[in-house]
Short mmCIF file of C-alpha atoms in Angstrom, two decimals:
data_model
loop_
_atom_site.label_atom_id
_atom_site.label_comp_id
_atom_site.label_asym_id
_atom_site.label_seq_id
_atom_site.Cartn_x
_atom_site.Cartn_y
_atom_site.Cartn_z
CA MET T 17 20.20 -14.69 -23.89
CA HIS T 18 22.75 -11.95 -23.26
CA THR T 19 19.93 -9.52 -22.39
CA ASP T 20 18.38 -12.01 -19.95
CA PHE T 21 21.74 -12.49 -18.21
CA SER T 22 22.31 -8.73 -18.08
CA ASP T 23 18.87 -8.15 -16.54
CA LEU T 24 19.44 -10.89 -13.98
CA ALA T 25 22.89 -9.51 -13.11
CA THR T 26 21.40 -6.04 -12.64
CA PHE T 27 18.63 -7.40 -10.43
CA LEU T 28 21.02 -9.44 -8.28
CA GLY T 29 23.38 -6.47 -8.01
CA LYS T 30 20.59 -4.23 -6.73
CA PHE T 31 19.38 -6.94 -4.38
CA PHE T 32 22.89 -7.32 -2.92
CA HIS T 33 23.19 -3.54 -2.54
CA TYR T 34 19.91 -3.25 -0.63
CA PHE T 35 20.71 -6.35 1.41
CA VAL T 36 24.04 -4.88 2.58
CA GLU T 37 22.36 -1.51 3.20
CA SER T 38 19.70 -3.24 5.28
CA LEU T 39 22.34 -4.99 7.39
CA LEU T 40 24.14 -1.71 8.01
CA PHE T 41 20.97 0.03 9.15
CA HIS T 42 20.27 -2.82 11.57
CA ILE T 43 23.54 -1.85 13.22
CA ILE T 44 23.27 1.92 12.70
CA PRO T 45 19.60 2.99 12.96
CA LYS T 46 18.37 5.52 10.41
CA PRO T 47 17.45 8.94 11.76
CA LYS T 48 13.69 9.55 11.85
CA LYS T 49 12.17 12.73 10.46
CA ASN T 50 9.78 14.98 12.34
CA VAL T 51 6.25 15.00 10.88
CA ALA T 52 4.70 17.39 13.41
CA GLY T 53 2.69 19.98 11.50
CA GLU T 54 2.75 18.01 8.24
CA ILE T 55 -0.62 17.63 6.51
CA VAL T 56 -1.15 13.88 6.10
CA LEU T 57 -3.97 12.63 3.87
CA ILE T 58 -4.96 8.96 4.22
CA THR T 59 -7.47 7.32 1.89
CA GLY T 60 -9.47 4.36 3.17
CA ALA T 61 -9.12 5.71 6.71
CA GLY T 62 -12.49 4.54 8.01
CA SER T 63 -11.21 1.26 9.41
CA GLY T 64 -8.37 -1.25 9.52
CA LEU T 65 -4.91 -0.16 8.47
CA GLY T 66 -6.02 3.35 7.50
CA ARG T 67 -7.46 4.01 10.96
CA LEU T 68 -4.32 2.76 12.69
CA LEU T 69 -2.09 4.94 10.50
CA ALA T 70 -4.29 7.95 11.28
CA LEU T 71 -4.00 7.42 15.04
CA LYS T 72 -0.24 7.03 14.83
CA PHE T 73 0.19 10.23 12.83
CA VAL T 74 -2.02 12.12 15.30
CA ARG T 75 0.29 11.02 18.12
CA LEU T 76 3.25 12.28 16.08
CA GLY T 77 1.71 15.74 15.89
CA ALA T 78 0.65 15.69 12.25
CA ILE T 79 -2.47 17.38 10.87
CA VAL T 80 -4.52 14.42 9.65
CA VAL T 81 -6.97 14.44 6.73
CA LEU T 82 -9.08 11.30 6.46
CA TRP T 83 -10.98 10.04 3.42
CA ASP T 84 -13.37 7.12 3.29
CA ILE T 85 -16.48 6.09 1.36
CA ASN T 86 -18.19 4.88 4.55
CA GLN T 87 -19.40 7.93 6.46
CA GLU T 88 -20.13 6.03 9.68
CA ASN T 89 -16.69 4.39 9.82
CA LEU T 90 -15.03 7.68 8.95
CA ALA T 91 -16.84 9.45 11.79
CA GLU T 92 -15.66 6.78 14.23
CA THR T 93 -12.02 7.16 13.14
CA CYS T 94 -12.31 10.94 13.54
CA ARG T 95 -13.86 10.51 16.99
CA VAL T 96 -11.12 8.19 18.21
CA ALA T 97 -8.38 10.35 16.69
CA LYS T 98 -9.74 13.51 18.33
CA GLU T 99 -9.43 11.91 21.77
CA HIS T 100 -5.80 13.00 21.57
CA SER T 101 -5.80 16.43 23.22
CA SER T 102 -3.89 18.31 20.53
CA ALA T 103 -5.29 16.44 17.52
CA ARG T 104 -6.16 18.29 14.33
CA VAL T 105 -8.32 15.89 12.33
CA TYR T 106 -10.45 16.51 9.24
CA GLY T 107 -12.78 13.90 7.76
CA TYR T 108 -14.18 13.87 4.22
CA THR T 109 -16.49 11.33 2.65
CA CYS T 110 -15.01 10.40 -0.71
CA ASP T 111 -15.56 7.56 -3.19
CA CYS T 112 -12.07 6.92 -4.51
CA SER T 113 -13.42 5.09 -7.55
CA LYS T 114 -14.74 8.40 -8.92
CA LYS T 115 -12.26 10.82 -10.47
CA GLN T 116 -14.39 13.94 -10.26
CA GLU T 117 -15.24 13.25 -6.62
CA ILE T 118 -11.53 12.96 -5.79
CA TYR T 119 -10.82 16.27 -7.53
CA LYS T 120 -13.76 17.96 -5.80
CA VAL T 121 -12.81 16.79 -2.30
CA ALA T 122 -9.13 17.54 -2.96
CA LYS T 123 -10.09 21.14 -3.73
CA GLN T 124 -12.00 21.29 -0.43
CA VAL T 125 -8.98 19.99 1.46
CA LYS T 126 -6.67 22.60 -0.08
CA LYS T 127 -9.11 25.37 0.81
CA GLU T 128 -10.01 24.23 4.34
CA VAL T 129 -6.78 22.59 5.53
CA GLY T 130 -3.91 23.45 3.17
CA ASP T 131 -1.52 21.70 0.82
CA VAL T 132 -1.13 18.00 1.56
CA THR T 133 2.51 17.14 2.27
CA ILE T 134 2.21 13.41 3.00
CA LEU T 135 -0.18 11.45 0.76
CA ILE T 136 -1.00 7.86 1.73
CA ASN T 137 -2.98 5.94 -0.89
CA ASN T 138 -4.39 3.17 1.26
CA ALA T 139 -7.96 2.64 -0.03
CA GLY T 140 -8.43 -0.76 -1.65
CA VAL T 141 -10.99 -3.35 -2.72
CA VAL T 142 -10.76 -7.07 -3.39
CA THR T 143 -13.15 -9.52 -5.07
CA GLY T 144 -11.40 -12.83 -4.39
CA LYS T 145 -12.83 -14.84 -7.29
CA GLN T 146 -11.44 -16.75 -10.24
CA PHE T 147 -10.95 -14.37 -13.16
CA LEU T 148 -13.71 -15.79 -15.38
CA GLU T 149 -16.12 -15.65 -12.44
CA THR T 150 -15.37 -11.96 -11.86
CA SER T 151 -17.74 -9.44 -13.43
CA ASP T 152 -16.53 -6.58 -15.61
CA GLU T 153 -17.83 -4.24 -12.93
CA HIS T 154 -15.68 -5.81 -10.22
CA VAL T 155 -12.57 -5.84 -12.43
CA GLY T 156 -13.15 -2.18 -13.22
CA LYS T 157 -13.70 -1.33 -9.55
CA SER T 158 -10.43 -3.01 -8.60
CA PHE T 159 -8.48 -0.84 -11.01
CA LEU T 160 -10.38 2.36 -10.19
CA VAL T 161 -9.77 2.11 -6.45
CA ASN T 162 -6.48 0.21 -6.28
CA CYS T 163 -4.70 2.07 -9.08
CA PHE T 164 -6.49 4.97 -10.77
CA SER T 165 -7.27 6.68 -7.47
CA HIS T 166 -3.50 6.90 -6.93
CA ILE T 167 -3.10 8.64 -10.27
CA TRP T 168 -5.91 11.09 -9.55
CA THR T 169 -4.65 11.97 -6.05
CA TYR T 170 -1.16 12.53 -7.48
CA ILE T 171 -2.66 14.88 -10.09
CA ALA T 172 -4.44 16.74 -7.28
CA PHE T 173 -1.64 17.00 -4.72
CA LEU T 174 1.73 16.45 -6.40
CA PRO T 175 2.01 19.90 -8.10
CA SER T 176 2.20 21.73 -4.75
CA MET T 177 4.80 19.24 -3.51
CA ILE T 178 6.90 19.89 -6.62
CA ALA T 179 6.51 23.65 -6.25
CA ASN T 180 7.81 23.44 -2.67
CA ASN T 181 10.20 20.52 -3.25
CA HIS T 182 8.71 18.97 -0.15
CA GLY T 183 6.42 16.01 0.41
CA HIS T 184 6.08 12.27 0.77
CA LEU T 185 4.12 9.89 -1.48
CA VAL T 186 3.10 6.58 0.10
CA CYS T 187 1.65 3.76 -1.99
CA ILE T 188 0.08 0.85 -0.11
CA SER T 189 0.49 -1.85 -2.75
CA SER T 190 0.70 -5.56 -1.88
CA ALA T 191 2.85 -8.66 -2.11
CA ALA T 192 0.23 -9.61 -4.71
CA GLY T 193 1.56 -6.63 -6.66
CA GLN T 194 4.90 -8.40 -6.90
CA ILE T 195 3.87 -12.04 -7.32
CA GLY T 196 0.64 -12.98 -9.09
CA MET T 197 -1.76 -15.21 -7.18
CA ASN T 198 -4.53 -17.52 -8.31
CA GLY T 199 -7.98 -16.27 -7.44
CA LEU T 200 -6.75 -12.68 -7.20
CA ALA T 201 -6.16 -11.81 -10.86
CA ASP T 202 -7.91 -8.42 -10.86
CA TYR T 203 -6.59 -7.47 -7.42
CA SER T 204 -3.05 -8.57 -8.24
CA ALA T 205 -3.03 -6.80 -11.61
CA SER T 206 -4.27 -3.56 -10.06
CA LYS T 207 -1.61 -3.77 -7.34
CA PHE T 208 1.12 -4.43 -9.93
CA ALA T 209 -0.14 -1.28 -11.66
CA SER T 210 -0.11 0.86 -8.51
CA PHE T 211 3.42 -0.33 -7.69
CA GLY T 212 4.65 0.45 -11.20
CA PHE T 213 3.01 3.87 -11.19
CA ALA T 214 4.45 4.87 -7.80
CA GLU T 215 7.91 3.61 -8.75
CA SER T 216 7.82 5.47 -12.07
CA ILE T 217 6.88 8.75 -10.36
CA TYR T 218 9.70 8.15 -7.88
CA PHE T 219 12.19 7.99 -10.76
CA GLU T 220 10.59 10.99 -12.48
CA LEU T 221 11.05 13.05 -9.32
CA ARG T 222 14.67 11.97 -9.09
CA HIS T 223 15.18 12.99 -12.72
CA LEU T 224 13.64 16.39 -11.90
CA LYS T 225 16.03 16.62 -8.92
CA LYS T 226 13.09 17.04 -6.55
CA HIS T 227 14.93 15.27 -3.77
CA GLY T 228 12.74 16.86 -1.13
CA ILE T 229 9.83 14.66 -2.23
CA LYS T 230 10.16 11.17 -0.81
CA THR T 231 8.45 7.95 -1.89
CA THR T 232 7.56 4.84 0.11
CA ILE T 233 6.06 1.82 -1.65
CA VAL T 234 4.61 -0.79 0.71
CA CYS T 235 4.17 -4.43 -0.34
CA PRO T 236 2.80 -6.40 2.62
CA TYR T 237 1.45 -9.92 2.63
CA PHE T 238 -2.21 -10.16 3.61
CA ILE T 239 -3.22 -8.16 6.69
CA LYS T 240 -5.94 -9.17 9.16
CA THR T 241 -8.35 -6.40 8.19
CA GLY T 242 -11.87 -6.43 6.76
CA MET T 243 -10.64 -7.14 3.25
CA PHE T 244 -9.08 -10.45 4.25
CA ASN T 245 -11.16 -11.54 7.24
CA GLY T 246 -10.98 -15.30 7.77
CA CYS T 247 -7.86 -15.84 5.68
CA LEU T 248 -5.26 -18.20 7.12
CA SER T 249 -1.75 -18.85 5.89
CA LYS T 250 -0.86 -22.39 4.90
CA TYR T 251 2.74 -21.65 5.91
CA PRO T 252 2.36 -19.27 8.89
CA THR T 253 6.05 -19.37 9.76
CA LEU T 254 7.18 -18.27 6.31
CA LEU T 255 4.09 -16.32 5.23
CA PRO T 256 2.24 -15.09 8.30
CA ILE T 257 -0.99 -13.16 7.93
CA LEU T 258 0.09 -9.80 9.35
CA GLU T 259 -1.42 -8.21 12.43
CA PRO T 260 -2.74 -4.72 11.57
CA GLU T 261 -0.83 -3.06 14.42
CA TYR T 262 2.43 -4.65 13.29
CA ALA T 263 1.87 -3.60 9.68
CA ALA T 264 0.98 -0.04 10.66
CA SER T 265 4.07 0.28 12.85
CA LYS T 266 6.31 -0.98 10.04
CA ILE T 267 4.75 1.49 7.60
CA ILE T 268 5.15 4.44 9.97
CA LYS T 269 8.79 3.49 10.57
CA ALA T 270 9.42 3.27 6.81
CA ILE T 271 7.86 6.70 6.25
CA LEU T 272 9.80 8.35 9.08
CA GLU T 273 13.04 6.85 7.75
CA ASN T 274 12.27 7.77 4.10
CA GLN T 275 12.51 4.09 3.14
CA VAL T 276 11.60 3.63 -0.53
CA TYR T 277 10.55 -0.04 -0.50
CA LEU T 278 8.90 -1.89 2.36
CA ILE T 279 8.30 -5.58 1.68
CA THR T 280 6.99 -7.53 4.64
CA PRO T 281 7.48 -10.23 5.77
CA LYS T 282 11.04 -10.59 4.49
CA SER T 283 10.22 -14.04 3.09
CA ILE T 284 8.37 -12.20 0.30
CA ALA T 285 11.68 -10.64 -0.77
CA ILE T 286 13.19 -14.12 -0.94
CA ALA T 287 10.26 -15.24 -3.09
CA LEU T 288 10.97 -12.33 -5.43
CA VAL T 289 14.53 -13.53 -5.91
CA LEU T 290 13.30 -17.06 -6.57
CA LYS T 291 10.79 -15.65 -9.03
CA HIS T 292 13.69 -14.51 -11.21
CA LEU T 293 15.52 -17.80 -10.86
CA LYS T 294 12.79 -20.44 -11.06
CA ASN T 295 9.50 -21.01 -12.81
CA ILE T 296 6.91 -18.84 -11.07
CA GLU T 297 4.35 -21.67 -11.21
CA GLN T 298 6.39 -23.50 -8.58
CA LEU T 299 5.71 -20.60 -6.22
CA THR T 300 2.11 -19.68 -6.93
CA GLY T 301 0.48 -22.97 -7.92
CA ARG T 302 -1.17 -23.91 -11.19
CA ARG T 303 -4.67 -25.14 -10.52
CA LYS T 304 -6.25 -24.16 -7.25
CA SER T 305 -7.35 -20.73 -6.15
CA ALA T 306 -5.42 -18.67 -3.60
CA VAL T 307 -8.66 -17.76 -1.87
CA SER T 308 -12.13 -19.15 -1.44
CA PRO T 309 -14.46 -18.45 -4.37
CA LYS T 310 -16.68 -16.77 -1.80
CA LYS T 311 -16.25 -13.04 -1.48
CA VAL T 312 -13.21 -12.15 0.60
CA GLY T 313 -14.26 -10.52 3.83
CA SER T 314 -17.26 -12.81 4.29
CA GLY T 315 -15.58 -14.44 7.28
CA ALA T 316 -15.33 -17.86 5.64
CA ARG T 317 -12.37 -19.89 6.78
CA ARG T 318 -9.60 -19.93 4.17
CA GLU T 319 -5.98 -20.91 4.01
CA ILE T 320 -3.63 -19.03 1.74
CA GLY T 321 -0.14 -20.16 0.83
CA SER T 322 2.41 -19.31 -1.79
CA ASP T 323 1.32 -22.37 -3.76
CA GLY T 324 -2.28 -21.11 -3.87
CA GLU T 325 -3.73 -24.36 -2.45
CA ARG T 326 -6.66 -24.32 -0.03
CA ASN T 327 -7.25 -26.74 2.82
#
């Protein structure tokens, strides 16, 4: 009982600290760093959020390295990015579910472009089925892409960052990596894992006094991209499905300001507090799935809410 109270007190203390800090920075804006000339690698850059992040970094003068499994989509992102007159863009086809392929392409990047200084692990997959309806293959794929690819890219690119005490690690996790959701068991578990991994490396780097290497962990609610096409929020005021442009702008701002945690919308942060104070079943629902049993991205009309009920 004493331990539970101590943990809760610690959590609330940290929450209050970050809340006050957030209020202060609303009054006094954080300075933004210059990323011109930085080598930015974005996985899952062929479409959606990854493409938007790539275009924004090009405009900021960064050297952009794009990875995607879909060669056609990747080529289109490269084409659009290169419309910027001074753009330096490099595209590589890479299946982020395969360790050896990541290591092979990473070696190419180091040789042809240089040491990556900003790593954005954005590639992701989702099945959107009840757990017992999800095949072993799909569960495995969720973890390989949503979590293990982060580990493998860190192994490939983190040593040079440590050697130079310079870099930025960006993990695109999810609100589902903070609060479990019905119908997203494999996705949610893999996002919990990616969040925990990124946060652990953040603390390791602090312990090593490598303060020149920054970390940003992003936990957005669902974004209107191919992965969640057709999803609708049951409570759009509290839990809006995010517009890709809005999400990308928030992520860029967080990176430029060296913000460690980005949870959006802010109602998710409130849900996290409630999670520690109330039974989580009251937030996520007990019976019905958070998404349609049909594959997410199929365009079927769905409504998602924090209680996991569908209309």
